[in-house]
Amino acid sequence: MDDPENEDRWARVEAAHSQVVSSALAFEGTCTGEHGIGLGKRQFMAREHGESLETMKKIKELLDPRGVLNPGKMFP
């Protein structure tokens, strides 16, 4: 990948990533794939899923009331 210590270069990498994901969403695609959402794509979940995101969060809370299953990885 790239050097996360190089702030300017890392900002350009993040901007390019955002453009790629935005393009995918514009074509009614998804921000994620076979590797799941992860930390890098949580920020796009609301744009992709809209109001459904709240339903997803409620389901997660029902299935994981203590928040121990992969905490902080799926929802912003």
Coordinates of N, CA and C in Angstrom, one line a residue:
M1 N 0.8 -1.2 0.0 CA 0.0 0.0 0.0 C 0.9 1.2 0.0
D2 N 0.5 2.2 0.8 CA 1.2 3.4 0.9 C 1.8 3.7 2.3
D3 N 2.5 4.8 2.4 CA 3.1 5.1 3.7 C 2.2 6.0 4.4
P4 N 1.5 5.5 5.5 CA 0.6 6.4 6.2 C 1.3 7.5 7.0
E5 N 2.6 7.5 7.1 CA 3.3 8.6 7.7 C 3.4 9.8 6.8
N6 N 3.3 9.6 5.5 CA 3.3 10.7 4.6 C 1.9 11.3 4.5
E7 N 1.6 12.4 5.2 CA 0.3 12.9 5.4 C -0.3 13.4 4.0
D8 N 0.5 14.1 3.2 CA 0.0 14.6 2.0 C -0.4 13.4 1.0
R9 N 0.5 12.5 0.9 CA 0.2 11.4 0.1 C -1.0 10.6 0.6
W10 N -1.1 10.4 1.9 CA -2.2 9.6 2.5 C -3.5 10.3 2.2
A11 N -3.5 11.7 2.3 CA -4.7 12.4 2.0 C -5.2 12.2 0.6
R12 N -4.2 12.1 -0.3 CA -4.6 11.9 -1.7 C -5.1 10.5 -1.9
V13 N -4.5 9.5 -1.2 CA -5.1 8.1 -1.3 C -6.5 8.1 -0.8
E14 N -6.8 8.7 0.3 CA -8.1 8.8 0.9 C -9.1 9.5 0.0
A15 N -8.7 10.5 -0.7 CA -9.5 11.3 -1.6 C -9.8 10.4 -2.8
A16 N -8.8 9.7 -3.3 CA -9.1 8.8 -4.5 C -10.0 7.7 -4.1
H17 N -9.9 7.1 -2.9 CA -10.8 6.1 -2.4 C -12.2 6.6 -2.3
S18 N -12.4 7.8 -1.8 CA -13.7 8.4 -1.7 C -14.3 8.6 -3.1
Q19 N -13.5 9.0 -4.0 CA -14.0 9.2 -5.4 C -14.5 7.8 -6.0
V20 N -13.7 6.8 -5.8 CA -14.0 5.5 -6.3 C -15.4 5.0 -5.7
V21 N -15.5 5.1 -4.4 CA -16.7 4.6 -3.7 C -17.9 5.5 -4.2
S22 N -17.7 6.8 -4.3 CA -18.8 7.7 -4.7 C -19.3 7.3 -6.1
S23 N -18.3 7.0 -7.0 CA -18.7 6.6 -8.3 C -19.5 5.3 -8.3
A24 N -19.1 4.3 -7.5 CA -19.8 3.0 -7.4 C -21.2 3.3 -6.9
L25 N -21.4 4.1 -5.8 CA -22.7 4.4 -5.3 C -23.6 5.2 -6.3
A26 N -23.0 6.0 -7.1 CA -23.7 6.8 -8.2 C -24.3 5.8 -9.2
F27 N -23.6 4.7 -9.4 CA -24.1 3.7 -10.4 C -24.9 2.6 -9.7
E28 N -25.4 2.9 -8.5 CA -26.2 2.0 -7.6 C -25.5 0.8 -7.2
G29 N -24.2 0.9 -7.1 CA -23.3 -0.2 -6.7 C -23.2 -0.1 -5.1
T30 N -22.2 -0.7 -4.6 CA -22.0 -0.8 -3.2 C -20.6 -0.3 -2.8
C31 N -20.5 0.1 -1.6 CA -19.2 0.6 -1.1 C -18.3 -0.6 -0.6
T32 N -18.8 -1.8 -0.6 CA -18.1 -2.9 -0.1 C -18.1 -4.1 -1.0
G33 N -17.4 -5.1 -0.7 CA -17.3 -6.3 -1.5 C -17.2 -7.5 -0.6
E34 N -16.4 -8.5 -1.0 CA -16.2 -9.7 -0.3 C -15.5 -9.6 1.0
H35 N -14.8 -8.5 1.2 CA -14.1 -8.3 2.5 C -14.9 -7.6 3.5
G36 N -16.1 -7.2 3.3 CA -16.9 -6.5 4.3 C -16.6 -5.0 4.3
I37 N -17.2 -4.4 5.3 CA -17.2 -2.9 5.4 C -15.9 -2.4 6.0
G38 N -15.5 -2.9 7.1 CA -14.3 -2.5 7.8 C -14.3 -1.1 8.2
L39 N -13.1 -0.6 8.7 CA -13.0 0.7 9.2 C -13.0 1.8 8.0
G40 N -12.5 1.4 6.9 CA -12.4 2.4 5.8 C -13.6 2.7 5.1
K41 N -14.7 1.9 5.2 CA -15.9 2.2 4.5 C -17.1 2.5 5.3
R42 N -16.9 2.5 6.6 CA -18.1 2.8 7.5 C -18.7 4.2 7.1
Q43 N -17.9 5.1 6.8 CA -18.3 6.5 6.5 C -19.3 6.5 5.3
F44 N -19.4 5.5 4.5 CA -20.2 5.5 3.3 C -21.5 4.7 3.5
M45 N -21.7 4.1 4.7 CA -22.9 3.2 4.9 C -24.2 4.0 4.9
A46 N -24.2 5.2 5.4 CA -25.4 6.0 5.4 C -25.8 6.4 4.0
R47 N -24.9 6.8 3.2 CA -25.2 7.1 1.8 C -25.7 5.9 1.0
E48 N -25.1 4.8 1.3 CA -25.5 3.6 0.5 C -26.9 3.1 1.0
H49 N -27.1 3.0 2.3 CA -28.3 2.4 2.8 C -29.4 3.3 3.3
G50 N -29.2 4.6 3.4 CA -30.2 5.5 3.8 C -30.8 5.1 5.2
E51 N -32.2 5.2 5.2 CA -32.9 4.9 6.4 C -32.8 3.5 6.9
S52 N -32.4 2.6 6.0 CA -32.3 1.2 6.3 C -31.1 1.0 7.3
L53 N -30.2 1.9 7.4 CA -29.1 1.8 8.3 C -29.6 1.7 9.7
E54 N -30.6 2.5 10.1 CA -31.1 2.4 11.5 C -31.7 1.1 11.8
T55 N -32.4 0.5 10.8 CA -32.9 -0.9 11.0 C -31.8 -1.9 11.2
M56 N -30.7 -1.7 10.4 CA -29.6 -2.6 10.6 C -28.9 -2.5 12.0
K57 N -28.8 -1.3 12.5 CA -28.3 -1.0 13.8 C -29.1 -1.7 14.9
K58 N -30.5 -1.6 14.7 CA -31.4 -2.2 15.7 C -31.3 -3.7 15.7
I59 N -31.1 -4.3 14.5 CA -30.9 -5.7 14.4 C -29.6 -6.1 15.1
K60 N -28.6 -5.4 14.9 CA -27.3 -5.7 15.5 C -27.4 -5.6 17.0
E61 N -28.2 -4.6 17.5 CA -28.3 -4.4 19.0 C -29.1 -5.6 19.6
L62 N -30.1 -6.1 18.8 CA -30.9 -7.3 19.3 C -30.0 -8.5 19.3
L63 N -29.2 -8.7 18.3 CA -28.3 -9.9 18.3 C -27.1 -9.8 19.1
D64 N -26.7 -8.6 19.4 CA -25.5 -8.4 20.2 C -25.7 -7.2 21.2
P65 N -26.5 -7.5 22.2 CA -26.9 -6.4 23.1 C -25.7 -5.8 23.9
R66 N -24.7 -6.6 24.1 CA -23.5 -6.1 24.9 C -22.5 -5.5 24.0
G67 N -22.7 -5.5 22.7 CA -21.7 -4.9 21.7 C -20.4 -5.5 21.7
V68 N -20.3 -6.9 21.8 CA -19.0 -7.5 21.9 C -18.6 -8.2 20.6
L69 N -19.5 -8.3 19.6 CA -19.2 -8.9 18.3 C -18.7 -7.8 17.4
N70 N -17.4 -7.9 17.1 CA -16.7 -7.0 16.2 C -17.1 -5.5 16.4
P71 N -16.9 -5.0 17.6 CA -17.4 -3.6 18.0 C -16.7 -2.6 17.1
G72 N -17.5 -1.6 16.7 CA -17.0 -0.5 15.9 C -16.6 -0.7 14.5
K73 N -16.9 -1.9 14.0 CA -16.4 -2.2 12.6 C -17.4 -2.0 11.5
M74 N -18.7 -2.0 11.9 CA -19.7 -2.0 10.8 C -20.4 -0.7 10.7
F75 N -20.8 -0.1 11.8 CA -21.6 1.1 11.7 C -20.8 2.4 12.2
P76 N -21.1 3.5 11.5 CA -20.4 4.7 11.9 C -20.9 5.2 13.2

